[in-house]
Amino acid sequence: MTARSTCRTTAAHSRPAAVGAIAVVGALLLTGCGDQTKGKNNESGSASSVNAPLADKLPKEIRDKGKILVGSDIAYAPVEFKDSSGTIVGLDPDLAAAMGKQLGVKLEFNNGTFDGLLTGLRSGRYDIAMSAMTDNKNRQEGVDPDTGNKVGEGVDFVDYLTAGVSIYTRKGDTKGITSWSDLCGKKIAVERGTVSEDLAKQEAKKCPSGKKLAIEAFDDDQQSQTRLRSGGVDAASSDFPVAAYAVKTSGGGKDFEIVGDQVEAAPYGIAVAKNDTQLRDALQAAMNAVIKSGEYQKILEKWGAQDGAVKESVVNGGK
């Protein structure tokens, strides 16, 4: 797909919960702006290398193939998800399309569970992983955050956005939850392999005897939302843009509410194998070109993510 129109929103991305619920209103109001995704073939971008200014930065095998295989958990609206027609849309596909124009290749999105994306990258199933993935030292170094043990080769990240993590509950039924410290004695739903799960596990270790925090981890965020909606858990946690989108859209805005402030603000990064430095550097150059052109800002505004904008893409900026 190609870049979107120049429509504007007034949405907030990295704000306290008091304004969190409006963070994605722009994405809802912009249906008239159109989605230039073509077909349902999971491909982002259709630029020819003849007119692509950064095509020569790509590895030859990628140029010859004409596409970059992207691993992504495509159930994380508004970052990446399928619309009512089955077309893959969202912030990441739009940015990928804009980068594809710079590089002269298509970025082909392939669906997978979030906790399997880095394994798929290491095995060669994907060339990159782009899925609202937080860039942090554990992922850079291939370390299990629970044990501290090395579990595989780490990855490099091409950073492109900043986002924090939020908690949300059923609307009008917050159970007195205003922060992570209020979760002891309660149940929370999270997506497996995410920073939300890491934070929930860290909080569970702090809970006193008799007030255990029960964590239910699911393959995707939609399952977490369903569990919360049904009353099976007291709260759920996602990245702030996703939580805000769920609050605004689920049940016409009647299902959920964000509680407390977002925490752990950190960069989203495109994951690339450690030995794929040429591809990594080409992606960084393409993202910086998209930022410089102004197309980046338009895409973020469409999806209500402009408060997470970065001035330039860096490699491995996560701590």
PDB file of C-alpha atoms in Angstrom:
ATOM      1  CA  MET A   1       0.000   0.000   0.000  1.00  0.00           C
ATOM      2  CA  THR A   2       1.051   3.593  -0.371  1.00  0.00           C
ATOM      3  CA  ALA A   3       0.980   6.531   1.957  1.00  0.00           C
ATOM      4  CA  ARG A   4      -2.246   8.042   3.126  1.00  0.00           C
ATOM      5  CA  SER A   5      -3.831  11.424   2.489  1.00  0.00           C
ATOM      6  CA  THR A   6      -3.033  14.565   4.451  1.00  0.00           C
ATOM      7  CA  CYS A   7      -6.071  14.411   6.745  1.00  0.00           C
ATOM      8  CA  ARG A   8      -5.416  15.613  10.317  1.00  0.00           C
ATOM      9  CA  THR A   9      -6.585  14.520  13.745  1.00  0.00           C
ATOM     10  CA  THR A  10      -6.425  16.054  17.195  1.00  0.00           C
ATOM     11  CA  ALA A  11      -5.684  12.741  18.873  1.00  0.00           C
ATOM     12  CA  ALA A  12      -3.171  12.280  21.685  1.00  0.00           C
ATOM     13  CA  HIS A  13      -0.727   9.391  21.886  1.00  0.00           C
ATOM     14  CA  SER A  14       1.358   9.639  25.044  1.00  0.00           C
ATOM     15  CA  ARG A  15      -1.013  11.251  27.500  1.00  0.00           C
ATOM     16  CA  PRO A  16      -2.443  10.408  30.925  1.00  0.00           C
ATOM     17  CA  ALA A  17      -5.611   8.353  31.053  1.00  0.00           C
ATOM     18  CA  ALA A  18      -7.779  11.432  31.415  1.00  0.00           C
ATOM     19  CA  VAL A  19      -7.291  12.069  27.729  1.00  0.00           C
ATOM     20  CA  GLY A  20      -6.338   8.565  26.677  1.00  0.00           C
ATOM     21  CA  ALA A  21      -9.801   7.629  25.491  1.00  0.00           C
ATOM     22  CA  ILE A  22      -9.674  10.238  22.726  1.00  0.00           C
ATOM     23  CA  ALA A  23      -6.257   9.208  21.459  1.00  0.00           C
ATOM     24  CA  VAL A  24      -7.580   7.400  18.441  1.00  0.00           C
ATOM     25  CA  VAL A  25     -10.660   9.421  17.594  1.00  0.00           C
ATOM     26  CA  GLY A  26      -8.853  10.593  14.476  1.00  0.00           C
ATOM     27  CA  ALA A  27      -8.587   7.066  13.190  1.00  0.00           C
ATOM     28  CA  LEU A  28     -12.345   6.665  13.510  1.00  0.00           C
ATOM     29  CA  LEU A  29     -13.216   9.948  11.883  1.00  0.00           C
ATOM     30  CA  LEU A  30     -10.897   9.433   8.941  1.00  0.00           C
ATOM     31  CA  THR A  31     -12.708   6.645   7.145  1.00  0.00           C
ATOM     32  CA  GLY A  32     -13.601   9.163   4.488  1.00  0.00           C
ATOM     33  CA  CYS A  33      -9.922   9.822   3.855  1.00  0.00           C
ATOM     34  CA  GLY A  34      -9.576   6.420   2.279  1.00  0.00           C
ATOM     35  CA  ASP A  35      -7.173   3.555   2.646  1.00  0.00           C
ATOM     36  CA  GLN A  36      -4.961   3.138  -0.373  1.00  0.00           C
ATOM     37  CA  THR A  37      -4.215  -0.492   0.394  1.00  0.00           C
ATOM     38  CA  LYS A  38      -4.682  -2.476  -2.800  1.00  0.00           C
ATOM     39  CA  GLY A  39      -6.280  -5.891  -2.583  1.00  0.00           C
ATOM     40  CA  LYS A  40      -5.884  -8.408   0.227  1.00  0.00           C
ATOM     41  CA  ASN A  41      -2.491  -9.875  -0.562  1.00  0.00           C
ATOM     42  CA  ASN A  42      -0.739  -8.549   2.563  1.00  0.00           C
ATOM     43  CA  GLU A  43       1.662  -6.449   0.478  1.00  0.00           C
ATOM     44  CA  SER A  44       2.648  -2.930   1.437  1.00  0.00           C
ATOM     45  CA  GLY A  45       4.035  -0.714  -1.281  1.00  0.00           C
ATOM     46  CA  SER A  46       4.437  -1.181  -4.997  1.00  0.00           C
ATOM     47  CA  ALA A  47       7.351   1.095  -5.802  1.00  0.00           C
ATOM     48  CA  SER A  48       9.611   0.272  -8.736  1.00  0.00           C
ATOM     49  CA  SER A  49      13.335   0.220  -8.007  1.00  0.00           C
ATOM     50  CA  VAL A  50      13.784   2.423 -11.077  1.00  0.00           C
ATOM     51  CA  ASN A  51      12.270   5.388  -9.209  1.00  0.00           C
ATOM     52  CA  ALA A  52      13.306   4.401  -5.689  1.00  0.00           C
ATOM     53  CA  PRO A  53      16.102   6.621  -4.359  1.00  0.00           C
ATOM     54  CA  LEU A  54      17.401   4.089  -1.800  1.00  0.00           C
ATOM     55  CA  ALA A  55      17.116   0.855  -3.778  1.00  0.00           C
ATOM     56  CA  ASP A  56      20.865   0.427  -4.057  1.00  0.00           C
ATOM     57  CA  LYS A  57      21.184   0.274  -0.266  1.00  0.00           C
ATOM     58  CA  LEU A  58      19.352  -3.060  -0.095  1.00  0.00           C
ATOM     59  CA  PRO A  59      21.127  -6.422  -0.212  1.00  0.00           C
ATOM     60  CA  LYS A  60      21.149  -7.814  -3.759  1.00  0.00           C
ATOM     61  CA  GLU A  61      19.064 -10.849  -2.812  1.00  0.00           C
ATOM     62  CA  ILE A  62      16.289  -8.572  -1.511  1.00  0.00           C
ATOM     63  CA  ARG A  63      16.393  -6.410  -4.640  1.00  0.00           C
ATOM     64  CA  ASP A  64      16.241  -9.517  -6.819  1.00  0.00           C
ATOM     65  CA  LYS A  65      13.335 -10.926  -4.800  1.00  0.00           C
ATOM     66  CA  GLY A  66      11.493  -7.607  -5.026  1.00  0.00           C
ATOM     67  CA  LYS A  67       9.983  -7.851  -1.560  1.00  0.00           C
ATOM     68  CA  ILE A  68      10.745  -7.936   2.138  1.00  0.00           C
ATOM     69  CA  LEU A  69       8.905 -10.596   4.154  1.00  0.00           C
ATOM     70  CA  VAL A  70       7.499  -9.013   7.308  1.00  0.00           C
ATOM     71  CA  GLY A  71       6.479 -11.048  10.364  1.00  0.00           C
ATOM     72  CA  SER A  72       3.633  -9.369  12.263  1.00  0.00           C
ATOM     73  CA  ASP A  73       0.870 -10.133  14.743  1.00  0.00           C
ATOM     74  CA  ILE A  74      -1.975  -8.690  12.684  1.00  0.00           C
ATOM     75  CA  ALA A  75      -4.498  -8.343  15.492  1.00  0.00           C
ATOM     76  CA  TYR A  76      -3.260  -5.210  17.235  1.00  0.00           C
ATOM     77  CA  ALA A  77      -5.410  -2.310  16.100  1.00  0.00           C
ATOM     78  CA  PRO A  78      -4.615   0.433  15.260  1.00  0.00           C
ATOM     79  CA  VAL A  79      -0.985  -0.586  14.693  1.00  0.00           C
ATOM     80  CA  GLU A  80      -1.754  -3.531  12.399  1.00  0.00           C
ATOM     81  CA  PHE A  81      -5.075  -5.296  11.841  1.00  0.00           C
ATOM     82  CA  LYS A  82      -7.497  -6.458   9.167  1.00  0.00           C
ATOM     83  CA  ASP A  83     -10.371  -4.194   8.181  1.00  0.00           C
ATOM     84  CA  SER A  84     -13.883  -5.420   7.375  1.00  0.00           C
ATOM     85  CA  SER A  85     -12.803  -6.428   3.867  1.00  0.00           C
ATOM     86  CA  GLY A  86      -9.853  -8.473   5.136  1.00  0.00           C
ATOM     87  CA  THR A  87      -7.223  -5.960   4.017  1.00  0.00           C
ATOM     88  CA  ILE A  88      -4.261  -5.438   6.325  1.00  0.00           C
ATOM     89  CA  VAL A  89      -4.247  -1.826   7.517  1.00  0.00           C
ATOM     90  CA  GLY A  90      -2.785   0.268  10.303  1.00  0.00           C
ATOM     91  CA  LEU A  91       0.156   2.368  11.364  1.00  0.00           C
ATOM     92  CA  ASP A  92       2.843  -0.214  10.649  1.00  0.00           C
ATOM     93  CA  PRO A  93       1.549  -1.197   7.172  1.00  0.00           C
ATOM     94  CA  ASP A  94       1.341   2.485   6.216  1.00  0.00           C
ATOM     95  CA  LEU A  95       4.901   3.161   7.351  1.00  0.00           C
ATOM     96  CA  ALA A  96       6.074   0.001   5.610  1.00  0.00           C
ATOM     97  CA  ALA A  97       4.435   1.139   2.390  1.00  0.00           C
ATOM     98  CA  ALA A  98       6.157   4.511   2.593  1.00  0.00           C
ATOM     99  CA  MET A  99       9.494   2.804   3.189  1.00  0.00           C
ATOM    100  CA  GLY A 100       8.824   0.466   0.264  1.00  0.00           C
ATOM    101  CA  LYS A 101       8.559   3.455  -2.049  1.00  0.00           C
ATOM    102  CA  GLN A 102      11.993   4.607  -0.935  1.00  0.00           C
ATOM    103  CA  LEU A 103      13.522   1.145  -1.336  1.00  0.00           C
ATOM    104  CA  GLY A 104      11.732   0.012  -4.491  1.00  0.00           C
ATOM    105  CA  VAL A 105      10.368  -3.218  -3.003  1.00  0.00           C
ATOM    106  CA  LYS A 106       7.116  -4.491  -1.522  1.00  0.00           C
ATOM    107  CA  LEU A 107       6.882  -5.190   2.171  1.00  0.00           C
ATOM    108  CA  GLU A 108       4.754  -8.311   2.480  1.00  0.00           C
ATOM    109  CA  PHE A 109       3.048  -8.793   5.849  1.00  0.00           C
ATOM    110  CA  ASN A 110       2.749 -12.355   7.165  1.00  0.00           C
ATOM    111  CA  ASN A 111       0.596 -13.093  10.213  1.00  0.00           C
ATOM    112  CA  GLY A 112       2.026 -14.862  13.252  1.00  0.00           C
ATOM    113  CA  THR A 113       1.660 -14.921  17.034  1.00  0.00           C
ATOM    114  CA  PHE A 114       3.655 -12.159  18.677  1.00  0.00           C
ATOM    115  CA  ASP A 115       5.781 -14.437  20.847  1.00  0.00           C
ATOM    116  CA  GLY A 116       6.872 -16.395  17.758  1.00  0.00           C
ATOM    117  CA  LEU A 117       7.972 -13.494  15.585  1.00  0.00           C
ATOM    118  CA  LEU A 118      11.607 -13.365  16.659  1.00  0.00           C
ATOM    119  CA  THR A 119      11.881 -17.137  16.347  1.00  0.00           C
ATOM    120  CA  GLY A 120      10.507 -16.822  12.798  1.00  0.00           C
ATOM    121  CA  LEU A 121      13.017 -14.096  12.067  1.00  0.00           C
ATOM    122  CA  ARG A 122      15.928 -16.182  13.327  1.00  0.00           C
ATOM    123  CA  SER A 123      14.796 -19.200  11.292  1.00  0.00           C
ATOM    124  CA  GLY A 124      14.557 -17.166   8.079  1.00  0.00           C
ATOM    125  CA  ARG A 125      10.786 -17.358   7.773  1.00  0.00           C
ATOM    126  CA  TYR A 126      10.730 -13.545   7.819  1.00  0.00           C
ATOM    127  CA  ASP A 127      13.274 -10.950   6.714  1.00  0.00           C
ATOM    128  CA  ILE A 128      12.137  -8.541   9.443  1.00  0.00           C
ATOM    129  CA  ALA A 129       9.553  -8.318  12.214  1.00  0.00           C
ATOM    130  CA  MET A 130       7.395  -5.185  12.416  1.00  0.00           C
ATOM    131  CA  SER A 131       4.641  -5.474  14.990  1.00  0.00           C
ATOM    132  CA  ALA A 132       4.555  -2.699  17.602  1.00  0.00           C
ATOM    133  CA  MET A 133       7.594  -4.430  19.086  1.00  0.00           C
ATOM    134  CA  THR A 134       9.295  -2.632  21.941  1.00  0.00           C
ATOM    135  CA  ASP A 135      13.043  -2.251  21.479  1.00  0.00           C
ATOM    136  CA  ASN A 136      14.766  -3.269  24.720  1.00  0.00           C
ATOM    137  CA  LYS A 137      18.081  -4.733  25.810  1.00  0.00           C
ATOM    138  CA  ASN A 138      16.646  -8.195  26.469  1.00  0.00           C
ATOM    139  CA  ARG A 139      15.477  -8.535  22.873  1.00  0.00           C
ATOM    140  CA  GLN A 140      18.677  -6.988  21.534  1.00  0.00           C
ATOM    141  CA  GLU A 141      20.702  -9.567  23.434  1.00  0.00           C
ATOM    142  CA  GLY A 142      18.355 -12.575  23.176  1.00  0.00           C
ATOM    143  CA  VAL A 143      17.747 -12.774  26.937  1.00  0.00           C
ATOM    144  CA  ASP A 144      14.649 -14.232  28.635  1.00  0.00           C
ATOM    145  CA  PRO A 145      13.292 -11.421  30.880  1.00  0.00           C
ATOM    146  CA  ASP A 146      11.984 -13.949  33.438  1.00  0.00           C
ATOM    147  CA  THR A 147      15.184 -15.912  33.993  1.00  0.00           C
ATOM    148  CA  GLY A 148      17.886 -13.578  32.727  1.00  0.00           C
ATOM    149  CA  ASN A 149      19.265 -16.463  30.686  1.00  0.00           C
ATOM    150  CA  LYS A 150      20.276 -16.176  27.048  1.00  0.00           C
ATOM    151  CA  VAL A 151      17.755 -18.067  24.923  1.00  0.00           C
ATOM    152  CA  GLY A 152      18.861 -17.206  21.400  1.00  0.00           C
ATOM    153  CA  GLU A 153      20.673 -14.733  19.238  1.00  0.00           C
ATOM    154  CA  GLY A 154      19.500 -11.201  19.780  1.00  0.00           C
ATOM    155  CA  VAL A 155      18.252  -8.815  17.092  1.00  0.00           C
ATOM    156  CA  ASP A 156      18.905  -5.252  16.023  1.00  0.00           C
ATOM    157  CA  PHE A 157      16.110  -2.700  16.006  1.00  0.00           C
ATOM    158  CA  VAL A 158      15.377   0.186  13.658  1.00  0.00           C
ATOM    159  CA  ASP A 159      13.369   2.488  15.934  1.00  0.00           C
ATOM    160  CA  TYR A 160      10.460   4.557  14.657  1.00  0.00           C
ATOM    161  CA  LEU A 161       7.979   5.511  17.426  1.00  0.00           C
ATOM    162  CA  THR A 162       7.671   5.880  21.195  1.00  0.00           C
ATOM    163  CA  ALA A 163       4.813   4.310  23.170  1.00  0.00           C
ATOM    164  CA  GLY A 164       4.012   3.323  26.743  1.00  0.00           C
ATOM    165  CA  VAL A 165       1.827   0.651  28.327  1.00  0.00           C
ATOM    166  CA  SER A 166      -1.672   1.143  29.786  1.00  0.00           C
ATOM    167  CA  ILE A 167      -4.174  -0.744  31.921  1.00  0.00           C
ATOM    168  CA  TYR A 168      -7.869  -0.733  31.074  1.00  0.00           C
ATOM    169  CA  THR A 169     -10.981  -2.174  32.721  1.00  0.00           C
ATOM    170  CA  ARG A 170     -14.655  -2.623  31.953  1.00  0.00           C
ATOM    171  CA  LYS A 171     -16.286   0.786  31.807  1.00  0.00           C
ATOM    172  CA  GLY A 172     -17.665   1.830  35.165  1.00  0.00           C
ATOM    173  CA  ASP A 173     -16.181  -1.244  36.846  1.00  0.00           C
ATOM    174  CA  THR A 174     -12.594  -0.311  37.639  1.00  0.00           C
ATOM    175  CA  LYS A 175     -12.383  -2.434  40.810  1.00  0.00           C
ATOM    176  CA  GLY A 176     -10.453   0.441  42.371  1.00  0.00           C
ATOM    177  CA  ILE A 177      -7.553  -0.026  39.933  1.00  0.00           C
ATOM    178  CA  THR A 178      -5.643   3.165  39.223  1.00  0.00           C
ATOM    179  CA  SER A 179      -2.089   1.799  38.888  1.00  0.00           C
ATOM    180  CA  TRP A 180      -0.112  -1.436  38.622  1.00  0.00           C
ATOM    181  CA  SER A 181       0.212  -1.597  42.394  1.00  0.00           C
ATOM    182  CA  ASP A 182      -3.591  -1.933  42.667  1.00  0.00           C
ATOM    183  CA  LEU A 183      -3.597  -5.247  40.784  1.00  0.00           C
ATOM    184  CA  CYS A 184      -2.679  -7.486  43.704  1.00  0.00           C
ATOM    185  CA  GLY A 185      -5.566  -9.820  44.469  1.00  0.00           C
ATOM    186  CA  LYS A 186      -7.003  -9.342  40.972  1.00  0.00           C
ATOM    187  CA  LYS A 187      -6.854 -10.945  37.514  1.00  0.00           C
ATOM    188  CA  ILE A 188      -5.325  -9.337  34.417  1.00  0.00           C
ATOM    189  CA  ALA A 189      -5.328 -10.389  30.758  1.00  0.00           C
ATOM    190  CA  VAL A 190      -2.277  -9.715  28.572  1.00  0.00           C
ATOM    191  CA  GLU A 191      -0.870 -10.787  25.240  1.00  0.00           C
ATOM    192  CA  ARG A 192       1.862 -13.395  25.555  1.00  0.00           C
ATOM    193  CA  GLY A 193       5.425 -12.204  25.019  1.00  0.00           C
ATOM    194  CA  THR A 194       4.660  -8.498  25.429  1.00  0.00           C
ATOM    195  CA  VAL A 195       5.964  -5.828  27.779  1.00  0.00           C
ATOM    196  CA  SER A 196       2.509  -5.896  29.406  1.00  0.00           C
ATOM    197  CA  GLU A 197       3.119  -9.516  30.390  1.00  0.00           C
ATOM    198  CA  ASP A 198       6.608  -8.643  31.683  1.00  0.00           C
ATOM    199  CA  LEU A 199       5.199  -5.820  33.816  1.00  0.00           C
ATOM    200  CA  ALA A 200       2.416  -8.020  35.183  1.00  0.00           C
ATOM    201  CA  LYS A 201       4.946 -10.682  36.193  1.00  0.00           C
ATOM    202  CA  GLN A 202       7.122  -8.070  37.887  1.00  0.00           C
ATOM    203  CA  GLU A 203       4.116  -6.722  39.793  1.00  0.00           C
ATOM    204  CA  ALA A 204       3.001 -10.220  40.803  1.00  0.00           C
ATOM    205  CA  LYS A 205       6.334 -10.742  42.591  1.00  0.00           C
ATOM    206  CA  LYS A 206       5.600  -7.695  44.775  1.00  0.00           C
ATOM    207  CA  CYS A 207       2.137  -8.813  45.883  1.00  0.00           C
ATOM    208  CA  PRO A 208       1.783  -9.832  49.545  1.00  0.00           C
ATOM    209  CA  SER A 209       0.749 -13.299  50.631  1.00  0.00           C
ATOM    210  CA  GLY A 210      -2.959 -13.854  50.164  1.00  0.00           C
ATOM    211  CA  LYS A 211      -3.287 -11.190  47.448  1.00  0.00           C
ATOM    212  CA  LYS A 212      -1.922 -12.978  44.416  1.00  0.00           C
ATOM    213  CA  LEU A 213      -2.060 -11.313  41.006  1.00  0.00           C
ATOM    214  CA  ALA A 214      -3.437 -13.851  38.526  1.00  0.00           C
ATOM    215  CA  ILE A 215      -2.110 -13.390  34.984  1.00  0.00           C
ATOM    216  CA  GLU A 216      -3.912 -14.820  31.954  1.00  0.00           C
ATOM    217  CA  ALA A 217      -1.751 -14.649  28.812  1.00  0.00           C
ATOM    218  CA  PHE A 218      -3.261 -15.012  25.336  1.00  0.00           C
ATOM    219  CA  ASP A 219      -1.950 -15.405  21.789  1.00  0.00           C
ATOM    220  CA  ASP A 220      -3.303 -12.027  20.689  1.00  0.00           C
ATOM    221  CA  ASP A 221      -4.759  -8.855  22.124  1.00  0.00           C
ATOM    222  CA  GLN A 222      -8.252  -9.536  20.794  1.00  0.00           C
ATOM    223  CA  GLN A 223      -8.481 -12.586  23.053  1.00  0.00           C
ATOM    224  CA  SER A 224      -7.463 -10.461  26.041  1.00  0.00           C
ATOM    225  CA  GLN A 225     -10.188  -7.969  25.224  1.00  0.00           C
ATOM    226  CA  THR A 226     -12.781 -10.710  24.888  1.00  0.00           C
ATOM    227  CA  ARG A 227     -11.800 -12.114  28.274  1.00  0.00           C
ATOM    228  CA  LEU A 228     -12.131  -8.705  29.918  1.00  0.00           C
ATOM    229  CA  ARG A 229     -15.396  -7.934  28.157  1.00  0.00           C
ATOM    230  CA  SER A 230     -16.909 -11.162  29.466  1.00  0.00           C
ATOM    231  CA  GLY A 231     -15.872 -10.385  33.042  1.00  0.00           C
ATOM    232  CA  GLY A 232     -13.351 -13.221  33.242  1.00  0.00           C
ATOM    233  CA  VAL A 233     -10.631 -10.823  34.422  1.00  0.00           C
ATOM    234  CA  ASP A 234     -10.624  -7.505  36.237  1.00  0.00           C
ATOM    235  CA  ALA A 235      -8.309  -5.656  33.837  1.00  0.00           C
ATOM    236  CA  ALA A 236      -6.249  -5.952  30.679  1.00  0.00           C
ATOM    237  CA  SER A 237      -3.062  -4.274  29.527  1.00  0.00           C
ATOM    238  CA  SER A 238      -1.756  -3.273  26.104  1.00  0.00           C
ATOM    239  CA  ASP A 239       0.435  -0.628  24.543  1.00  0.00           C
ATOM    240  CA  PHE A 240      -1.235   2.746  24.974  1.00  0.00           C
ATOM    241  CA  PRO A 241      -2.281   3.235  21.321  1.00  0.00           C
ATOM    242  CA  VAL A 242      -3.940  -0.174  21.308  1.00  0.00           C
ATOM    243  CA  ALA A 243      -5.644   0.283  24.668  1.00  0.00           C
ATOM    244  CA  ALA A 244      -6.937   3.702  23.620  1.00  0.00           C
ATOM    245  CA  TYR A 245      -8.241   2.297  20.335  1.00  0.00           C
ATOM    246  CA  ALA A 246     -10.045  -0.515  22.169  1.00  0.00           C
ATOM    247  CA  VAL A 247     -11.594   1.982  24.586  1.00  0.00           C
ATOM    248  CA  LYS A 248     -12.861   4.126  21.725  1.00  0.00           C
ATOM    249  CA  THR A 249     -14.129   1.373  19.437  1.00  0.00           C
ATOM    250  CA  SER A 250     -15.269  -1.633  21.477  1.00  0.00           C
ATOM    251  CA  GLY A 251     -19.013  -1.567  21.955  1.00  0.00           C
ATOM    252  CA  GLY A 252     -19.156   1.909  20.486  1.00  0.00           C
ATOM    253  CA  GLY A 253     -17.033   3.182  23.353  1.00  0.00           C
ATOM    254  CA  LYS A 254     -19.189   1.558  26.039  1.00  0.00           C
ATOM    255  CA  ASP A 255     -17.064  -1.473  26.944  1.00  0.00           C
ATOM    256  CA  PHE A 256     -13.785  -0.239  28.414  1.00  0.00           C
ATOM    257  CA  GLU A 257     -11.983   2.645  30.094  1.00  0.00           C
ATOM    258  CA  ILE A 258      -8.284   3.373  30.646  1.00  0.00           C
ATOM    259  CA  VAL A 259      -7.201   3.630  34.283  1.00  0.00           C
ATOM    260  CA  GLY A 260      -4.099   5.447  35.464  1.00  0.00           C
ATOM    261  CA  ASP A 261      -1.218   6.758  33.390  1.00  0.00           C
ATOM    262  CA  GLN A 262       0.743   4.908  30.760  1.00  0.00           C
ATOM    263  CA  VAL A 263       4.127   3.617  31.942  1.00  0.00           C
ATOM    264  CA  GLU A 264       7.383   2.302  30.516  1.00  0.00           C
ATOM    265  CA  ALA A 265       7.479   4.579  27.469  1.00  0.00           C
ATOM    266  CA  ALA A 266       9.980   3.053  25.046  1.00  0.00           C
ATOM    267  CA  PRO A 267      10.714   2.891  21.313  1.00  0.00           C
ATOM    268  CA  TYR A 268       8.973   0.617  18.845  1.00  0.00           C
ATOM    269  CA  GLY A 269      11.516  -0.998  16.556  1.00  0.00           C
ATOM    270  CA  ILE A 270      11.659  -3.039  13.370  1.00  0.00           C
ATOM    271  CA  ALA A 271      13.556  -6.210  14.301  1.00  0.00           C
ATOM    272  CA  VAL A 272      16.353  -7.365  11.969  1.00  0.00           C
ATOM    273  CA  ALA A 273      18.769 -10.292  12.364  1.00  0.00           C
ATOM    274  CA  LYS A 274      22.130  -9.302  13.848  1.00  0.00           C
ATOM    275  CA  ASN A 275      24.029 -10.442  10.767  1.00  0.00           C
ATOM    276  CA  ASP A 276      21.740  -8.519   8.370  1.00  0.00           C
ATOM    277  CA  THR A 277      23.430  -5.164   8.830  1.00  0.00           C
ATOM    278  CA  GLN A 278      22.963  -4.019   5.227  1.00  0.00           C
ATOM    279  CA  LEU A 279      19.206  -4.574   5.401  1.00  0.00           C
ATOM    280  CA  ARG A 280      19.087  -2.893   8.812  1.00  0.00           C
ATOM    281  CA  ASP A 281      20.899   0.193   7.541  1.00  0.00           C
ATOM    282  CA  ALA A 282      18.716   0.353   4.417  1.00  0.00           C
ATOM    283  CA  LEU A 283      15.570   0.281   6.560  1.00  0.00           C
ATOM    284  CA  GLN A 284      16.941   3.017   8.807  1.00  0.00           C
ATOM    285  CA  ALA A 285      17.742   5.185   5.795  1.00  0.00           C
ATOM    286  CA  ALA A 286      14.259   4.591   4.383  1.00  0.00           C
ATOM    287  CA  MET A 287      12.540   5.457   7.668  1.00  0.00           C
ATOM    288  CA  ASN A 288      14.580   8.639   7.994  1.00  0.00           C
ATOM    289  CA  ALA A 289      13.664   9.581   4.431  1.00  0.00           C
ATOM    290  CA  VAL A 290       9.972   9.069   5.252  1.00  0.00           C
ATOM    291  CA  ILE A 291      10.370  11.205   8.386  1.00  0.00           C
ATOM    292  CA  LYS A 292      12.149  13.977   6.481  1.00  0.00           C
ATOM    293  CA  SER A 293       9.556  14.008   3.693  1.00  0.00           C
ATOM    294  CA  GLY A 294       6.678  14.734   6.089  1.00  0.00           C
ATOM    295  CA  GLU A 295       4.864  11.539   5.122  1.00  0.00           C
ATOM    296  CA  TYR A 296       5.695  10.062   8.522  1.00  0.00           C
ATOM    297  CA  GLN A 297       3.826  12.800  10.357  1.00  0.00           C
ATOM    298  CA  LYS A 298       0.754  12.397   8.142  1.00  0.00           C
ATOM    299  CA  ILE A 299       0.638   8.656   8.797  1.00  0.00           C
ATOM    300  CA  LEU A 300       0.973   9.107  12.559  1.00  0.00           C
ATOM    301  CA  GLU A 301      -1.752  11.733  12.565  1.00  0.00           C
ATOM    302  CA  LYS A 302      -4.100   9.444  10.700  1.00  0.00           C
ATOM    303  CA  TRP A 303      -3.784   6.784  13.399  1.00  0.00           C
ATOM    304  CA  GLY A 304      -3.720   9.177  16.371  1.00  0.00           C
ATOM    305  CA  ALA A 305      -0.084   8.402  17.171  1.00  0.00           C
ATOM    306  CA  GLN A 306       1.592  11.762  16.555  1.00  0.00           C
ATOM    307  CA  ASP A 307       2.574  12.290  20.196  1.00  0.00           C
ATOM    308  CA  GLY A 308       4.862   9.276  19.853  1.00  0.00           C
ATOM    309  CA  ALA A 309       6.723  10.739  16.883  1.00  0.00           C
ATOM    310  CA  VAL A 310      10.518  10.651  16.758  1.00  0.00           C
ATOM    311  CA  LYS A 311      12.733  13.164  14.974  1.00  0.00           C
ATOM    312  CA  GLU A 312      14.947  10.481  13.489  1.00  0.00           C
ATOM    313  CA  SER A 313      15.253   6.722  13.364  1.00  0.00           C
ATOM    314  CA  VAL A 314      18.089   5.237  15.402  1.00  0.00           C
ATOM    315  CA  VAL A 315      19.368   1.697  15.777  1.00  0.00           C
ATOM    316  CA  ASN A 316      18.988  -0.067  19.154  1.00  0.00           C
ATOM    317  CA  GLY A 317      17.797   2.987  21.064  1.00  0.00           C
ATOM    318  CA  GLY A 318      15.935   0.867  23.623  1.00  0.00           C
ATOM    319  CA  LYS A 319      17.274   0.448  27.151  1.00  0.00           C
TER     320      LYS A 319
END
